[in-house]
mmCIF file of C-alpha atoms in Angstrom:
data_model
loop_
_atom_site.group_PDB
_atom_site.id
_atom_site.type_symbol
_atom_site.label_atom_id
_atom_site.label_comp_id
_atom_site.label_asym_id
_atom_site.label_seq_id
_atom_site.Cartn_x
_atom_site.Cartn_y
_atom_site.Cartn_z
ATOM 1 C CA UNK X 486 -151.845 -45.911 -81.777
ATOM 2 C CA UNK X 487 -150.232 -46.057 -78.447
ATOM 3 C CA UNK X 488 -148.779 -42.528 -77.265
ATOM 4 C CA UNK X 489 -145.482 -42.754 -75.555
ATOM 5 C CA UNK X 490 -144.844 -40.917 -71.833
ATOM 6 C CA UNK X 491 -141.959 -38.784 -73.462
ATOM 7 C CA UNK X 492 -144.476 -37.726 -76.412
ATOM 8 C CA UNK X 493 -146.998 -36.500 -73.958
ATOM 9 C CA UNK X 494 -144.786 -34.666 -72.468
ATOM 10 C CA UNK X 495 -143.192 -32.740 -75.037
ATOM 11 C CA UNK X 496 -146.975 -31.361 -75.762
ATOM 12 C CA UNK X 497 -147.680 -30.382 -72.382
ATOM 13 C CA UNK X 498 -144.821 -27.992 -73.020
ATOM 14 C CA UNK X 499 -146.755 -26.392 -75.967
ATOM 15 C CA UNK X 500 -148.644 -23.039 -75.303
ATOM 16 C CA UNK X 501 -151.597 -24.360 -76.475
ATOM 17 C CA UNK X 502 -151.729 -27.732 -74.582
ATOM 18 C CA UNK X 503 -154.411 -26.007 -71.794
ATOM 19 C CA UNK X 504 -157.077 -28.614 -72.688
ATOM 20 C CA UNK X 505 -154.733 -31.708 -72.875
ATOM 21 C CA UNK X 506 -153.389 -30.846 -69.337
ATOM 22 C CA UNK X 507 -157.089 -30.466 -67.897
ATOM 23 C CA UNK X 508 -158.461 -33.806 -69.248
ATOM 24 C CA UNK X 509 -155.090 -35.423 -68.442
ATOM 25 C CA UNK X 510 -155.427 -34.325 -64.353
ATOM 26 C CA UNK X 511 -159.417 -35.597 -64.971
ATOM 27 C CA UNK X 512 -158.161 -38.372 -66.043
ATOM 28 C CA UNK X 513 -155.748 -39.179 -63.690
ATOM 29 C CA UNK X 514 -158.502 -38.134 -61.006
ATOM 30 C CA UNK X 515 -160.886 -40.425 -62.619
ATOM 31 C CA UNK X 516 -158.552 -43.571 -62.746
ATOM 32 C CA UNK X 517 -157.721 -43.506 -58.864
ATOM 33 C CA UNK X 518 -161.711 -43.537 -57.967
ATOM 34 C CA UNK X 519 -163.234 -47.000 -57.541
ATOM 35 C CA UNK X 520 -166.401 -45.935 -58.824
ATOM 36 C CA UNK X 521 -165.197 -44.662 -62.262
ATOM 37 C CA UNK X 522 -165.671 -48.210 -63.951
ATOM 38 C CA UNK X 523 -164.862 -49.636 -67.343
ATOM 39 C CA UNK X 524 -167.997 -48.603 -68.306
ATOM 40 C CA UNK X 525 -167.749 -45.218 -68.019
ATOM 41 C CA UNK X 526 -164.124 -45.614 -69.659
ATOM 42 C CA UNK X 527 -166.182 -47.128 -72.809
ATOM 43 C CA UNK X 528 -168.326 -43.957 -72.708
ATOM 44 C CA UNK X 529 -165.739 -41.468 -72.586
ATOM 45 C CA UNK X 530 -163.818 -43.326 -75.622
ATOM 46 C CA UNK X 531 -167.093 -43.829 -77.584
ATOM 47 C CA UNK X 532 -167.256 -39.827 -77.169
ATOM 48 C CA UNK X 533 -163.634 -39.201 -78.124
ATOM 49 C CA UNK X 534 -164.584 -41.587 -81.283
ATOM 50 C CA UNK X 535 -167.423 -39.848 -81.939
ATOM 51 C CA UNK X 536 -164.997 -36.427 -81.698
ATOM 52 C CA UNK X 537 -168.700 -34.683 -80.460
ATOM 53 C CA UNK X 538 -170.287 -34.635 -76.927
ATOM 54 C CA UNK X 539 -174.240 -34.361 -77.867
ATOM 55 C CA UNK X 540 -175.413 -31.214 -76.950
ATOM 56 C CA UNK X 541 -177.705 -32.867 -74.279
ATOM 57 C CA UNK X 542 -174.809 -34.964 -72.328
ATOM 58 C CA UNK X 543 -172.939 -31.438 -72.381
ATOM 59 C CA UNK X 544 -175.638 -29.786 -70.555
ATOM 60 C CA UNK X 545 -176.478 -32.949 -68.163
ATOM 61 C CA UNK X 546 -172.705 -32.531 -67.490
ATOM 62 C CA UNK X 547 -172.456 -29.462 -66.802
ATOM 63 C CA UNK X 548 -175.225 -29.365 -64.355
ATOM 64 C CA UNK X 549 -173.927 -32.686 -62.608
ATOM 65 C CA UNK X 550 -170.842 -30.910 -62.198
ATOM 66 C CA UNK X 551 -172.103 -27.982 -60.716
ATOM 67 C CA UNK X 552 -173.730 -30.421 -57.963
ATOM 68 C CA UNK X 553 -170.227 -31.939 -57.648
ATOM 69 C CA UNK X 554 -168.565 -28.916 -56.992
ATOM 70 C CA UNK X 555 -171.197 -27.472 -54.695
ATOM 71 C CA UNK X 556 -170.825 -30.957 -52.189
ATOM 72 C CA UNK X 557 -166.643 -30.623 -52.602
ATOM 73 C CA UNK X 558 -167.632 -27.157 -51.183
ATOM 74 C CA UNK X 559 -169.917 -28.480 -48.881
ATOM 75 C CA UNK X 560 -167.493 -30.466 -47.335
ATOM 76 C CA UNK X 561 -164.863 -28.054 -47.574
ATOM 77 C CA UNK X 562 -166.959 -26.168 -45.550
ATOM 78 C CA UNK X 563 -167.518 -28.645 -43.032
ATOM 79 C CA UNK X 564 -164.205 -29.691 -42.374
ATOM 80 C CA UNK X 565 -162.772 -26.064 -42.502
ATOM 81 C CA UNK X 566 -165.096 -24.580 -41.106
ATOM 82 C CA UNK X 567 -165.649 -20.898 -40.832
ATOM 83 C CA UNK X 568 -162.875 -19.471 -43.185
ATOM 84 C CA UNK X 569 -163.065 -15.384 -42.275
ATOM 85 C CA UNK X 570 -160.788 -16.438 -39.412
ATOM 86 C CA UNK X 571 -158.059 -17.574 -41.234
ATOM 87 C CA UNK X 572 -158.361 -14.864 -44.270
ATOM 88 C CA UNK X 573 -157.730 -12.177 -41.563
ATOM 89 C CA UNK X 574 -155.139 -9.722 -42.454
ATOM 90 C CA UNK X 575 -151.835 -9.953 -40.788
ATOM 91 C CA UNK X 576 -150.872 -7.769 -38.262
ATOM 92 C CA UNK X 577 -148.313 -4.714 -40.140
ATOM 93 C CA UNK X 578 -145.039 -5.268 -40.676
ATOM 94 C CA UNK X 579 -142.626 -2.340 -39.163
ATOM 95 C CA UNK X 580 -141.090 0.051 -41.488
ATOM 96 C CA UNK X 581 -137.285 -0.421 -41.835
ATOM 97 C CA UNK X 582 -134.884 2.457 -42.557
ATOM 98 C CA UNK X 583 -132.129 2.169 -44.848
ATOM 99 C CA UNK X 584 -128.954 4.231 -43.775
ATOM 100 C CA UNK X 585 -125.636 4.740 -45.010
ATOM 101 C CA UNK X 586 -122.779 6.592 -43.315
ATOM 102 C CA UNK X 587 -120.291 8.514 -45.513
ATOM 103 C CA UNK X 588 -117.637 6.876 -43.793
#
């Protein structure tokens, strides 16, 4: 079954589409990175198959993506550097008064 562009998008528009819109940018994260091979495209449809992730890939998963996350960070930091400077607060606006004349 092949899943047309326009049927996609009618359920992103649903409420409850959340999870379809998360794997979708994955996805779409996933296909643009060399090293996400057709290998790892086999695994990921073996597990959709399956409809189950083993409760020991979910945990190895969620503990590789913790490492993930910590090197985006990482690098975040190193390329940002320190942060407090640019989360200063701005200096305060002045107060405008509204008048009207009677005239």
């Amino acid at each position: 079954m092949t899943t047309s562009t326009n049927e996609l998008l009618l359920a992103l528009r649903a409420p409850t589409s959340g999870w379809l819109a998360a794997v979708i940018c994955a996805l779409d994260e996933a296909l643009l990175d060399p090293d996400f091979t057709e290998q790892h495209r086999a695994m990921l449809r073996n597990l959709l198959d399956n409809g189950q992730v083993p409760a020991s890939v979910s945990a190895a998963s969620h503990d590789r993506l913790q490492r993930f996350e910590e090197a985006v960070q990482t690098l975040h930091e190193a390329l940002i550097g320190d942060e407090s400077a640019l989360c200063e607060a701005p200096a305060p606006r002045p107060h405008l008064t509204l008048c009207a004349s009677a005239a």
